[in-house]
Amino acid sequence: MSPELVIEKCMRCGACSGACPVNAIFLEEHSPKVSDECTECGLCVKVCPVGAFRPGGA
Amino acid sequence: MSDTLEYDVLVIGGGPAGSTAGRFSARNGARTLVIEKRQEIGSPVRCGEGISLSWLDELDIKDVGPWVSRYMNGARIYSPSGYVLEIVEEYAGDEVGCVIERDLFDKDMARRAAMEGADFMVKTAATGLLWKDGCVVGARVKQLGREFDIKAKIIIGADGFESQVGRWAGIYTAIPPKDIMTCFQYRMTGIDVDPDYTHFFMGSGAPGGYAWIFPKDERTANVGLGVQFSRLDGSVTPKDYLDRFIAGHEGLKNGEAIDMVAGAVSVAHPPERSVADGIMLVGDASRVVDPITGGGIINGMKQARMAGELAAEAVDQGRSDHEYLKRYEKRWRERFENKLWRNYMAKEKAMQLDDVMYDKIVDALSELDLRKVRVETILEGVRRKYPELIKEFEDMM
Ligand SMILES: Cc1cc2nc3c(=O)[nH]c(=O)nc-3n(C[C@H](O)[C@H](O)[C@H](O)COP(=O)(O)OP(=O)(O)OC[C@H]3O[C@@H](n4cnc5c(N)ncnc54)[C@H](O)[C@@H]3O)c2cc1C
Ligand code: SF4
Ligand code: SF4
């Protein structure tokens, strides 16, 4: 499963979007949005400076 | 609704690189539009706000504007056990200068572009590119819930670290995790640190990166930290590292955080490509942040001037093919690619140092007369005191 965003933690900084190797995250107005292209690599979970992404299914 | 706007040059992203590209494109006669996704140019701030002032002439800026927050006398670099290396302003070249108000800075750069005739649209996000015969000819945008197309002869991607535009255009700009710093910063007030120096802290408190204190006034500073992304496992975040750093620092631990900033910077080698048919990338979007300092404002703006000027030339000549746009790439490479490579190699080495090595190096350096803080000087200093260490660096000499 794709990672899940804990929106209360998100700072909308774009780190996840820049780090996603397949360009699957677009920073929409209020939060990053993960598209179907996601390969579930988990990089966005680790790159987030505040830990706002939860691994998929966790 | 589906109306279409048409411009000569469309700049996507209204950061310092985007506004500067817009400024020089408009100055050279092209009808130019800069679009910015956020509702306010320059805000919220995502920056440590440390900058030198050596670039003003190159960007034809004659007055510094309202954005200088505080001038620095120099920089201090701290090793893990507290050895200190002091670099005074006049010798430090690009690395120290002043601390700015980044929101005012970005707005001032936009103002300068507008004065030259560039149009701006805020709260306007590019959501995809328009194509014709394999060439980028505009962008699909979303503005206040409305979607429409903007056509242009030349597109300039200035969308920062997020850099979707370049990837949409097929320019591969994904960066390996080892070349990404992920950062967290507070603006802290009520602190007690020397307010006339920028402060850099090396070592395992910020794995693969460093912590910084950039003073804004006597008792206030940006206090932040960057960690090499590949050293994060998801259990400890950069924010956690920063909280630890602050708790262990006498001058900071009683201060109060009055804002929070998160973000990432690339500390990658120069990109293989920064143009494709119809499009050029500038600033963080093209990965030209200095790999040692993580500073990206200046390189991005220097590049942006070249891109803006070439965009106007291209419009004049009726050209938008990548062969023509490569002139931009050639210009910026001539200007600073060598330095980027040199600093990238130095960073790769520095990443391998452990705390003991940092202590030894800073100790050795603190005895040097640092007229020029160049890699060679550093190596020479270390060689004198710890000849065995220098083997590590031999392939850079
Ligand atoms: C924590 C931190 C500290 C830093 N400290 C320093 C420092 O002290 N000194 C220094 O020199 N550099 C520093 N940097 C790096 C510096 O912030 C960047 O190099 C600089 O902002 C790059 O400018 P830019 O114009 O290329 O991109 P940005 O300033 O990132 O601007 C890009 C703009 O494009 C907009 N955008 C993105 N996507 C779209 C879209 N689809 N449509 C429309 N608009 C879009 C964004 O909203 C943004 O406003 C720091 C970075 C971080 C994260
Ligand atoms: S990296 Fe984290 S804080 Fe930044 S936009 Fe992504 S989820 Fe939000
Ligand atoms: S899990 Fe990987 S592919 Fe999916 S959104 Fe995160 S970084 Fe991108």
PDB file of C-alpha atoms in Angstrom, chain A residues 9-30 33 42-53, chain B residues 37 39 46 123 125-127 142 161-164 167-168 172 174-175 177 180 182-184 229 232-234 237-239 260-264 287:
ATOM      1  CA  LYS A   9       2.049  16.846  10.995  1.00  0.00           C
ATOM      2  CA  CYS A  10       2.698  17.942   7.425  1.00  0.00           C
ATOM      3  CA  MET A  11       4.550  21.227   6.883  1.00  0.00           C
ATOM      4  CA  ARG A  12       3.962  21.263   3.116  1.00  0.00           C
ATOM      5  CA  CYS A  13       7.668  21.587   2.504  1.00  0.00           C
ATOM      6  CA  GLY A  14       7.907  19.483  -0.659  1.00  0.00           C
ATOM      7  CA  ALA A  15      10.789  17.271   0.504  1.00  0.00           C
ATOM      8  CA  CYS A  16       8.776  14.115  -0.204  1.00  0.00           C
ATOM      9  CA  SER A  17       7.755  15.319  -3.614  1.00  0.00           C
ATOM     10  CA  GLY A  18      11.334  16.131  -4.619  1.00  0.00           C
ATOM     11  CA  ALA A  19      12.677  12.848  -3.275  1.00  0.00           C
ATOM     12  CA  CYS A  20      10.119  10.454  -4.770  1.00  0.00           C
ATOM     13  CA  PRO A  21      12.031   8.557  -7.458  1.00  0.00           C
ATOM     14  CA  VAL A  22       8.996   8.108  -9.704  1.00  0.00           C
ATOM     15  CA  ASN A  23       7.473  11.568  -9.327  1.00  0.00           C
ATOM     16  CA  ALA A  24       4.351  10.165  -7.682  1.00  0.00           C
ATOM     17  CA  ILE A  25       3.858  12.988  -5.165  1.00  0.00           C
ATOM     18  CA  PHE A  26       2.405  16.336  -6.148  1.00  0.00           C
ATOM     19  CA  LEU A  27       2.222  19.037  -3.524  1.00  0.00           C
ATOM     20  CA  GLU A  28      -1.354  20.189  -3.748  1.00  0.00           C
ATOM     21  CA  GLU A  29      -2.604  23.266  -2.040  1.00  0.00           C
ATOM     22  CA  HIS A  30      -3.102  21.745   1.383  1.00  0.00           C
ATOM     23  CA  LYS A  33      -0.945  13.843  -2.852  1.00  0.00           C
ATOM     24  CA  GLY A  42       9.067   4.095   1.198  1.00  0.00           C
ATOM     25  CA  LEU A  43      11.527   6.891   0.489  1.00  0.00           C
ATOM     26  CA  CYS A  44       8.973   9.584   1.250  1.00  0.00           C
ATOM     27  CA  VAL A  45       8.431   8.109   4.702  1.00  0.00           C
ATOM     28  CA  LYS A  46      12.118   8.491   5.500  1.00  0.00           C
ATOM     29  CA  VAL A  47      12.795  11.826   3.870  1.00  0.00           C
ATOM     30  CA  CYS A  48      10.045  13.717   5.659  1.00  0.00           C
ATOM     31  CA  PRO A  49      11.728  16.082   8.168  1.00  0.00           C
ATOM     32  CA  VAL A  50       8.869  15.652  10.634  1.00  0.00           C
ATOM     33  CA  GLY A  51       7.765  12.073  10.029  1.00  0.00           C
ATOM     34  CA  ALA A  52       4.375  12.941   8.526  1.00  0.00           C
ATOM     35  CA  PHE A  53       4.122   9.868   6.296  1.00  0.00           C
TER      36      PHE A  53
ATOM     37  CA  LYS B  37       1.648  28.071  -6.734  1.00  0.00           C
ATOM     38  CA  GLN B  39      -0.682  32.447  -2.352  1.00  0.00           C
ATOM     39  CA  ARG B  46      11.908  27.661   3.643  1.00  0.00           C
ATOM     40  CA  LYS B 123      -2.014  30.890  -6.324  1.00  0.00           C
ATOM     41  CA  ALA B 125      -0.031  25.990 -10.028  1.00  0.00           C
ATOM     42  CA  ALA B 126       1.215  24.242 -13.140  1.00  0.00           C
ATOM     43  CA  THR B 127      -0.279  20.752 -13.137  1.00  0.00           C
ATOM     44  CA  LYS B 142      -4.969  25.527 -11.847  1.00  0.00           C
ATOM     45  CA  PHE B 161      13.490  21.225  -4.989  1.00  0.00           C
ATOM     46  CA  GLU B 162      10.082  19.684  -5.686  1.00  0.00           C
ATOM     47  CA  SER B 163      10.970  19.963  -9.363  1.00  0.00           C
ATOM     48  CA  GLN B 164       8.068  18.325 -11.097  1.00  0.00           C
ATOM     49  CA  ARG B 167      10.577  15.494 -14.793  1.00  0.00           C
ATOM     50  CA  TRP B 168       7.372  16.127 -16.731  1.00  0.00           C
ATOM     51  CA  TYR B 172      15.795  13.251 -15.322  1.00  0.00           C
ATOM     52  CA  ALA B 174      15.594  12.556  -9.442  1.00  0.00           C
ATOM     53  CA  ILE B 175      18.471  12.602  -6.961  1.00  0.00           C
ATOM     54  CA  PRO B 177      19.180   9.752  -1.324  1.00  0.00           C
ATOM     55  CA  ILE B 180      19.710  14.909  -0.452  1.00  0.00           C
ATOM     56  CA  THR B 182      16.648  16.860   4.729  1.00  0.00           C
ATOM     57  CA  CYS B 183      16.344  19.816   7.039  1.00  0.00           C
ATOM     58  CA  PHE B 184      14.462  21.213   9.964  1.00  0.00           C
ATOM     59  CA  PHE B 229      18.797  11.431   3.691  1.00  0.00           C
ATOM     60  CA  LEU B 232      17.719   8.317   8.047  1.00  0.00           C
ATOM     61  CA  ASP B 233      15.879   5.119   8.753  1.00  0.00           C
ATOM     62  CA  GLY B 234      12.483   6.616   9.487  1.00  0.00           C
ATOM     63  CA  THR B 237      13.626  12.583  12.073  1.00  0.00           C
ATOM     64  CA  PRO B 238      15.685  15.724  11.390  1.00  0.00           C
ATOM     65  CA  LYS B 239      13.373  17.470  13.834  1.00  0.00           C
ATOM     66  CA  MET B 260       9.269  26.058  12.191  1.00  0.00           C
ATOM     67  CA  VAL B 261      10.650  25.304   8.759  1.00  0.00           C
ATOM     68  CA  ALA B 262      11.038  21.956   7.053  1.00  0.00           C
ATOM     69  CA  GLY B 263      12.555  21.240   3.681  1.00  0.00           C
ATOM     70  CA  ALA B 264      15.140  19.479   1.620  1.00  0.00           C
ATOM     71  CA  ARG B 287      20.147  20.953  -8.883  1.00  0.00           C
TER      72      ARG B 287
END
